[in-house]
Amino acid sequence: GASAVCGAAVAVAMAFAGSGYWALVGSGIATQSARAVLLFVLTGCRPTLPQGGQGTMPLLAFGAWMTGTALVSYGSESFDKVLIGKFWGAEQLGYYSRAYFLMGLPLLLAGRSIGAVMGPALSALQHDKEELGAVYRKLLNAMALLVCPVAGGLVVAAPEAVRLVYGPRWLPVVPILAWLSVASLFDYLWSTTAWLFVSAGRVRTRFGVLGASSLLLVAGYVVGLRWGAVGVAAAYALTTILVVTFPGFWMAHRVSGLGAGETLRGLSRVFVASLIMMVSAYLAGRVVTAGGLSWIWVLGGKVAAGASAYGIAVIPLVRPLLGWAARAGRPSAASGRGNR
């Protein structure tokens, strides 16, 4: 809170001084600087030079590879927007950005912040492959149960979703959103590979896999750029599905000693349930449209039919997850005796 106030104060001061958009830059720098100073003051931590013989260098190497991975990831995630803005202008970039925001909702709902703690949590299980695989697959299935229906719903209901959120003037966003939502049906698989790479301590391998994937994505963007923002979105979806997600998914399982086939077989049931939901929503939309009703009724019909079909289809999948969550939250008899 205090760091945010400091950043806001700097932004206001720079704006009144006539700094223009540089006030936003100053605000960001001031916020992070104030946060760093406050952390040192409140925690009593004082930075010192690394000292040999205390295991510092492996930690520095680990952090360096993690930092490099973050930079490569940010670059690849931003390059599509840079290309569209450079060659197609602000209007196409605006359409793409609005579609990208909606596409990100499924992962946001599933809790992107989970990834920040899952790597260290799974690291504690790296010597127990059976438990590692069980925990990872349960969490991945839980994510899929949330991500897949929302992403699939956006594919089917893209025209109505854009009208609802942005209004009819933003209808050019529809095909872009549809393609990006197709990508997000698989993108969460790629995002969870970080858990496995980190838990196995193979951050250097992760950097290499991410670097190769980023090059493939950039090549796809360049090919799709000919058709504007829609072409870039289609290239992103096709490259993600065909040449990025599954090789990275397989490699992450290999370095962790897990079987990718077993994980995908468990996910296939969620994917089938999502396909049933998408078909049901599509057919409901056709029926409502044929009745001559407005788009809001079409949206309602798609949501009602899709949610009902998905709810029925996933009941056999939800019960095991609920039972596992209950067992995980209940202390074992052995741990109880140890605590006493």
Tab-separated table of C-alpha atoms in Angstrom:
chain	number	residue	atom	x	y	z
A	1	GLY	CA	0.000	0.000	0.000
A	2	ALA	CA	2.704	2.483	0.971
A	3	SER	CA	4.716	1.718	-2.170
A	4	ALA	CA	1.612	2.253	-4.325
A	5	VAL	CA	0.989	5.616	-2.646
A	6	CYS	CA	4.594	6.593	-3.311
A	7	GLY	CA	4.251	5.644	-6.977
A	8	ALA	CA	1.004	7.578	-7.324
A	9	ALA	CA	2.579	10.658	-5.727
A	10	VAL	CA	5.510	10.533	-8.139
A	11	ALA	CA	3.138	10.138	-11.096
A	12	VAL	CA	1.066	13.154	-10.057
A	13	ALA	CA	4.156	15.271	-9.441
A	14	MET	CA	5.673	14.364	-12.814
A	15	ALA	CA	2.359	14.983	-14.586
A	16	PHE	CA	2.081	18.481	-13.099
A	17	ALA	CA	5.701	19.089	-14.118
A	18	GLY	CA	4.767	18.371	-17.743
A	19	SER	CA	6.480	15.011	-18.109
A	20	GLY	CA	3.584	13.512	-20.094
A	21	TYR	CA	3.558	9.724	-20.444
A	22	TRP	CA	6.903	9.537	-18.656
A	23	ALA	CA	4.894	10.033	-15.464
A	24	LEU	CA	3.697	6.441	-15.867
A	25	VAL	CA	7.287	5.232	-16.172
A	26	GLY	CA	8.298	7.199	-13.101
A	27	SER	CA	5.359	5.803	-11.180
A	28	GLY	CA	6.386	2.214	-11.888
A	29	ILE	CA	10.022	2.809	-10.948
A	30	ALA	CA	9.072	4.665	-7.760
A	31	THR	CA	6.616	1.947	-6.704
A	32	GLN	CA	9.137	-0.872	-7.068
A	33	SER	CA	11.956	1.149	-5.481
A	34	ALA	CA	9.800	2.029	-2.464
A	35	ARG	CA	8.740	-1.605	-2.123
A	36	ALA	CA	12.373	-2.777	-2.123
A	37	VAL	CA	13.410	-0.197	0.487
A	38	LEU	CA	10.466	-1.044	2.743
A	39	LEU	CA	11.200	-4.770	2.517
A	40	PHE	CA	14.804	-4.189	3.625
A	41	VAL	CA	13.700	-1.902	6.473
A	42	LEU	CA	10.868	-4.083	7.784
A	43	THR	CA	12.583	-7.482	7.464
A	44	GLY	CA	16.029	-6.430	8.635
A	45	CYS	CA	17.584	-8.109	5.619
A	46	ARG	CA	20.765	-6.491	4.345
A	47	PRO	CA	22.219	-7.477	0.949
A	48	THR	CA	25.847	-8.624	0.970
A	49	LEU	CA	28.253	-9.981	-1.596
A	50	PRO	CA	27.934	-13.721	-2.360
A	51	GLN	CA	30.267	-15.875	-0.273
A	52	GLY	CA	31.839	-19.085	-1.497
A	53	GLY	CA	31.499	-22.429	0.211
A	54	GLN	CA	27.923	-21.794	1.361
A	55	GLY	CA	25.929	-23.085	-1.591
A	56	THR	CA	25.425	-19.611	-3.002
A	57	MET	CA	26.494	-20.240	-6.591
A	58	PRO	CA	23.910	-22.972	-7.302
A	59	LEU	CA	21.214	-20.642	-6.000
A	60	LEU	CA	22.486	-17.810	-8.187
A	61	ALA	CA	22.565	-20.110	-11.219
A	62	PHE	CA	19.026	-21.295	-10.483
A	63	GLY	CA	17.822	-17.706	-10.175
A	64	ALA	CA	19.635	-16.671	-13.359
A	65	TRP	CA	17.943	-19.407	-15.405
A	66	MET	CA	14.558	-18.517	-13.883
A	67	THR	CA	15.110	-14.841	-14.728
A	68	GLY	CA	16.154	-15.681	-18.265
A	69	THR	CA	13.066	-17.850	-18.687
A	70	ALA	CA	10.831	-15.023	-17.487
A	71	LEU	CA	12.419	-12.589	-19.950
A	72	VAL	CA	12.049	-14.990	-22.887
A	73	SER	CA	8.449	-15.696	-21.913
A	74	TYR	CA	7.616	-11.996	-21.701
A	75	GLY	CA	9.235	-11.343	-25.061
A	76	SER	CA	7.345	-14.114	-26.846
A	77	GLU	CA	4.052	-13.062	-25.243
A	78	SER	CA	4.545	-9.472	-26.389
A	79	PHE	CA	5.959	-9.993	-29.879
A	80	ASP	CA	2.572	-10.676	-31.489
A	81	LYS	CA	1.297	-7.316	-30.257
A	82	VAL	CA	4.445	-5.548	-31.434
A	83	LEU	CA	4.057	-6.992	-34.936
A	84	ILE	CA	0.370	-6.093	-35.193
A	85	GLY	CA	0.950	-2.557	-33.945
A	86	LYS	CA	3.920	-2.048	-36.283
A	87	PHE	CA	2.391	-3.388	-39.508
A	88	TRP	CA	-1.375	-3.045	-39.019
A	89	GLY	CA	-1.756	-0.026	-36.763
A	90	ALA	CA	-3.549	0.882	-33.568
A	91	GLU	CA	-7.025	-0.247	-34.644
A	92	GLN	CA	-6.050	-3.862	-35.295
A	93	LEU	CA	-3.898	-3.865	-32.160
A	94	GLY	CA	-6.873	-2.621	-30.149
A	95	TYR	CA	-9.053	-5.464	-31.424
A	96	TYR	CA	-6.343	-8.005	-30.681
A	97	SER	CA	-5.693	-6.648	-27.184
A	98	ARG	CA	-9.380	-6.765	-26.244
A	99	ALA	CA	-9.646	-10.344	-27.481
A	100	TYR	CA	-6.447	-11.294	-25.638
A	101	PHE	CA	-7.891	-9.931	-22.402
A	102	LEU	CA	-11.022	-12.065	-22.654
A	103	MET	CA	-8.977	-15.096	-23.678
A	104	GLY	CA	-6.963	-14.774	-20.468
A	105	LEU	CA	-10.025	-15.122	-18.252
A	106	PRO	CA	-10.001	-18.954	-18.125
A	107	LEU	CA	-6.482	-19.103	-16.677
A	108	LEU	CA	-7.318	-16.192	-14.362
A	109	LEU	CA	-10.313	-18.106	-13.039
A	110	ALA	CA	-8.191	-21.197	-12.513
A	111	GLY	CA	-5.756	-19.189	-10.411
A	112	ARG	CA	-2.599	-18.299	-12.328
A	113	SER	CA	-0.999	-17.496	-8.983
A	114	ILE	CA	-1.112	-21.217	-8.146
A	115	GLY	CA	1.952	-21.627	-10.337
A	116	ALA	CA	4.009	-19.446	-8.013
A	117	VAL	CA	3.685	-21.992	-5.199
A	118	MET	CA	3.248	-25.285	-7.051
A	119	GLY	CA	6.873	-25.555	-8.170
A	120	PRO	CA	8.263	-25.418	-4.615
A	121	ALA	CA	5.419	-27.602	-3.305
A	122	LEU	CA	6.066	-30.345	-5.847
A	123	SER	CA	9.807	-30.074	-5.234
A	124	ALA	CA	9.223	-31.637	-1.829
A	125	LEU	CA	7.837	-34.714	-3.620
A	126	GLN	CA	10.566	-35.102	-6.256
A	127	HIS	CA	11.851	-38.323	-4.642
A	128	ASP	CA	8.367	-39.858	-4.460
A	129	LYS	CA	7.377	-40.131	-8.130
A	130	GLU	CA	4.064	-41.816	-7.386
A	131	GLU	CA	2.908	-39.079	-5.028
A	132	LEU	CA	4.328	-36.365	-7.293
A	133	GLY	CA	2.367	-37.701	-10.242
A	134	ALA	CA	-0.825	-38.079	-8.203
A	135	VAL	CA	-0.706	-34.522	-6.845
A	136	TYR	CA	0.219	-32.971	-10.192
A	137	ARG	CA	-2.519	-34.815	-12.085
A	138	LYS	CA	-5.193	-33.960	-9.527
A	139	LEU	CA	-4.302	-30.269	-9.682
A	140	LEU	CA	-4.073	-30.326	-13.473
A	141	ASN	CA	-7.501	-31.961	-13.713
A	142	ALA	CA	-8.919	-29.374	-11.330
A	143	MET	CA	-7.534	-26.593	-13.547
A	144	ALA	CA	-8.914	-28.268	-16.659
A	145	LEU	CA	-12.388	-28.515	-15.116
A	146	LEU	CA	-12.430	-24.704	-14.916
A	147	VAL	CA	-10.347	-23.662	-17.932
A	148	CYS	CA	-11.817	-25.915	-20.623
A	149	PRO	CA	-15.518	-24.999	-20.270
A	150	VAL	CA	-14.801	-21.267	-20.088
A	151	ALA	CA	-12.419	-21.382	-23.058
A	152	GLY	CA	-14.767	-23.619	-25.043
A	153	GLY	CA	-17.695	-21.398	-24.155
A	154	LEU	CA	-15.842	-18.353	-25.489
A	155	VAL	CA	-15.205	-20.189	-28.762
A	156	VAL	CA	-18.903	-20.935	-29.232
A	157	ALA	CA	-20.315	-17.719	-27.790
A	158	ALA	CA	-17.685	-15.271	-29.054
A	159	PRO	CA	-20.168	-13.010	-30.934
A	160	GLU	CA	-22.472	-12.671	-27.946
A	161	ALA	CA	-19.623	-12.357	-25.419
A	162	VAL	CA	-18.084	-9.480	-27.373
A	163	ARG	CA	-21.460	-7.718	-27.653
A	164	LEU	CA	-22.041	-8.134	-23.930
A	165	VAL	CA	-18.624	-6.949	-22.757
A	166	TYR	CA	-17.600	-4.392	-25.406
A	167	GLY	CA	-20.710	-3.565	-27.448
A	168	PRO	CA	-21.631	-4.010	-31.133
A	169	ARG	CA	-18.902	-1.671	-32.403
A	170	TRP	CA	-16.300	-4.235	-31.339
A	171	LEU	CA	-17.568	-7.141	-33.438
A	172	PRO	CA	-14.238	-7.373	-35.359
A	173	VAL	CA	-12.908	-8.828	-32.104
A	174	VAL	CA	-15.072	-11.961	-32.568
A	175	PRO	CA	-12.873	-14.073	-34.919
A	176	ILE	CA	-9.740	-13.067	-33.011
A	177	LEU	CA	-11.330	-14.114	-29.713
A	178	ALA	CA	-12.497	-17.417	-31.182
A	179	TRP	CA	-8.990	-18.354	-32.347
A	180	LEU	CA	-7.322	-17.244	-29.119
A	181	SER	CA	-9.863	-19.204	-27.076
A	182	VAL	CA	-9.073	-22.320	-29.110
A	183	ALA	CA	-5.441	-21.808	-28.081
A	184	SER	CA	-6.382	-21.409	-24.407
A	185	LEU	CA	-8.038	-24.835	-24.488
A	186	PHE	CA	-4.482	-26.205	-24.629
A	187	ASP	CA	-2.398	-23.342	-23.271
A	188	TYR	CA	-2.962	-24.292	-19.635
A	189	LEU	CA	-1.163	-27.596	-20.322
A	190	TRP	CA	1.910	-25.651	-21.351
A	191	SER	CA	1.691	-23.325	-18.343
A	192	THR	CA	1.754	-26.222	-15.861
A	193	THR	CA	4.945	-27.706	-17.311
A	194	ALA	CA	6.796	-25.060	-15.302
A	195	TRP	CA	5.734	-26.889	-12.123
A	196	LEU	CA	7.428	-30.079	-13.271
A	197	PHE	CA	10.610	-28.452	-14.553
A	198	VAL	CA	11.065	-26.457	-11.336
A	199	SER	CA	10.239	-29.383	-9.050
A	200	ALA	CA	12.882	-31.483	-10.829
A	201	GLY	CA	15.440	-28.663	-10.651
A	202	ARG	CA	15.710	-28.660	-14.466
A	203	VAL	CA	15.375	-24.915	-14.992
A	204	ARG	CA	18.107	-24.915	-17.634
A	205	THR	CA	16.173	-27.477	-19.658
A	206	ARG	CA	13.043	-25.411	-19.213
A	207	PHE	CA	14.871	-22.364	-20.580
A	208	GLY	CA	15.888	-24.323	-23.675
A	209	VAL	CA	12.397	-25.721	-24.260
A	210	LEU	CA	10.833	-22.284	-23.788
A	211	GLY	CA	13.373	-20.699	-26.121
A	212	ALA	CA	12.612	-23.203	-28.891
A	213	SER	CA	8.854	-22.792	-28.355
A	214	SER	CA	9.168	-19.014	-28.475
A	215	LEU	CA	11.009	-19.178	-31.802
A	216	LEU	CA	8.241	-21.375	-33.227
A	217	LEU	CA	5.567	-18.971	-31.987
A	218	VAL	CA	7.371	-15.968	-33.473
A	219	ALA	CA	7.684	-17.786	-36.805
A	220	GLY	CA	3.953	-18.479	-36.670
A	221	TYR	CA	3.202	-14.817	-35.959
A	222	VAL	CA	5.265	-13.745	-38.965
A	223	VAL	CA	3.415	-16.185	-41.247
A	224	GLY	CA	-0.013	-15.166	-39.953
A	225	LEU	CA	0.754	-11.429	-40.032
A	226	ARG	CA	-0.265	-11.302	-43.692
A	227	TRP	CA	-3.920	-11.629	-42.620
A	228	GLY	CA	-3.797	-9.049	-39.862
A	229	ALA	CA	-4.787	-9.597	-36.247
A	230	VAL	CA	-7.014	-12.547	-37.168
A	231	GLY	CA	-4.110	-14.234	-38.947
A	232	VAL	CA	-1.805	-13.725	-35.965
A	233	ALA	CA	-4.449	-15.162	-33.620
A	234	ALA	CA	-4.939	-18.190	-35.890
A	235	ALA	CA	-1.167	-18.699	-36.093
A	236	TYR	CA	-0.930	-18.516	-32.315
A	237	ALA	CA	-3.654	-21.150	-31.904
A	238	LEU	CA	-2.319	-23.559	-34.522
A	239	THR	CA	1.307	-23.248	-33.412
A	240	THR	CA	0.338	-23.712	-29.763
A	241	ILE	CA	-1.667	-26.848	-30.488
A	242	LEU	CA	0.464	-28.497	-33.168
A	243	VAL	CA	4.099	-27.785	-32.313
A	244	VAL	CA	4.433	-26.169	-28.862
A	245	THR	CA	2.201	-27.652	-26.177
A	246	PHE	CA	2.660	-31.393	-26.526
A	247	PRO	CA	6.456	-31.523	-27.079
A	248	GLY	CA	6.960	-29.304	-24.035
A	249	PHE	CA	4.428	-31.343	-22.063
A	250	TRP	CA	6.246	-34.576	-22.939
A	251	MET	CA	9.663	-33.148	-22.064
A	252	ALA	CA	8.456	-31.891	-18.673
A	253	HIS	CA	7.089	-35.332	-17.843
A	254	ARG	CA	10.301	-37.005	-18.981
A	255	VAL	CA	12.579	-34.936	-16.735
A	256	SER	CA	10.185	-35.517	-13.816
A	257	GLY	CA	9.998	-39.273	-14.332
A	258	LEU	CA	6.269	-39.221	-15.037
A	259	GLY	CA	4.268	-40.709	-17.884
A	260	ALA	CA	2.707	-38.086	-20.164
A	261	GLY	CA	0.309	-40.670	-21.615
A	262	GLU	CA	-1.266	-41.360	-18.244
A	263	THR	CA	-1.746	-37.645	-17.603
A	264	LEU	CA	-3.351	-37.078	-21.007
A	265	ARG	CA	-5.685	-40.057	-20.560
A	266	GLY	CA	-7.012	-38.476	-17.374
A	267	LEU	CA	-7.454	-35.128	-19.099
A	268	SER	CA	-9.219	-36.662	-22.088
A	269	ARG	CA	-12.398	-37.091	-20.054
A	270	VAL	CA	-12.481	-33.382	-19.222
A	271	PHE	CA	-11.858	-32.536	-22.854
A	272	VAL	CA	-14.691	-34.821	-24.020
A	273	ALA	CA	-17.037	-33.211	-21.498
A	274	SER	CA	-16.016	-29.786	-22.818
A	275	LEU	CA	-16.694	-30.869	-26.418
A	276	ILE	CA	-20.155	-32.055	-25.369
A	277	MET	CA	-20.709	-28.669	-23.761
A	278	MET	CA	-19.578	-26.806	-26.890
A	279	VAL	CA	-21.804	-28.857	-29.205
A	280	SER	CA	-24.800	-28.401	-26.893
A	281	ALA	CA	-24.246	-24.654	-26.668
A	282	TYR	CA	-23.843	-24.351	-30.438
A	283	LEU	CA	-27.038	-26.274	-31.165
A	284	ALA	CA	-28.965	-24.264	-28.580
A	285	GLY	CA	-27.744	-21.061	-30.209
A	286	ARG	CA	-28.934	-22.235	-33.613
A	287	VAL	CA	-32.382	-23.067	-32.215
A	288	VAL	CA	-32.768	-19.709	-30.472
A	289	THR	CA	-31.509	-17.820	-33.528
A	290	ALA	CA	-33.989	-19.670	-35.731
A	291	GLY	CA	-36.731	-18.437	-33.401
A	292	GLY	CA	-35.874	-14.849	-34.329
A	293	LEU	CA	-34.883	-13.813	-30.799
A	294	SER	CA	-32.226	-11.211	-30.009
A	295	TRP	CA	-28.578	-11.928	-29.328
A	296	ILE	CA	-29.036	-11.753	-25.554
A	297	TRP	CA	-31.464	-14.666	-25.735
A	298	VAL	CA	-29.006	-16.535	-27.929
A	299	LEU	CA	-26.328	-16.001	-25.291
A	300	GLY	CA	-28.666	-17.173	-22.545
A	301	GLY	CA	-29.592	-20.274	-24.509
A	302	LYS	CA	-25.956	-21.144	-25.161
A	303	VAL	CA	-24.974	-20.655	-21.519
A	304	ALA	CA	-27.924	-22.640	-20.167
A	305	ALA	CA	-27.497	-25.557	-22.567
A	306	GLY	CA	-23.708	-25.632	-22.279
A	307	ALA	CA	-23.662	-25.406	-18.482
A	308	SER	CA	-26.301	-28.129	-18.133
A	309	ALA	CA	-24.508	-30.492	-20.506
A	310	TYR	CA	-21.145	-29.873	-18.894
A	311	GLY	CA	-22.507	-30.265	-15.385
A	312	ILE	CA	-23.953	-33.671	-16.231
A	313	ALA	CA	-20.818	-34.792	-18.089
A	314	VAL	CA	-18.318	-33.894	-15.343
A	315	ILE	CA	-20.125	-35.387	-12.327
A	316	PRO	CA	-18.048	-38.620	-12.529
A	317	LEU	CA	-14.874	-36.484	-12.655
A	318	VAL	CA	-15.674	-34.099	-9.799
A	319	ARG	CA	-16.421	-36.743	-7.185
A	320	PRO	CA	-12.883	-38.237	-7.107
A	321	LEU	CA	-11.350	-34.741	-6.919
A	322	LEU	CA	-13.585	-33.754	-3.994
A	323	GLY	CA	-12.689	-36.948	-2.179
A	324	TRP	CA	-8.981	-36.382	-2.792
A	325	ALA	CA	-9.209	-32.762	-1.560
A	326	ALA	CA	-10.969	-33.900	1.604
A	327	ARG	CA	-8.295	-36.536	2.273
A	328	ALA	CA	-5.504	-34.039	1.591
A	329	GLY	CA	-6.961	-31.561	4.081
A	330	ARG	CA	-7.445	-34.183	6.825
A	331	PRO	CA	-4.389	-34.815	9.062
A	332	SER	CA	-3.293	-38.426	9.095
A	333	ALA	CA	-3.203	-40.528	12.224
A	334	ALA	CA	0.564	-40.730	12.043
A	335	SER	CA	0.994	-36.978	11.835
A	336	GLY	CA	-1.445	-36.545	14.692
A	337	ARG	CA	0.612	-38.816	16.957
A	338	GLY	CA	3.760	-36.979	15.963
A	339	ASN	CA	2.223	-33.616	16.854
A	340	ARG	CA	1.212	-34.868	20.290
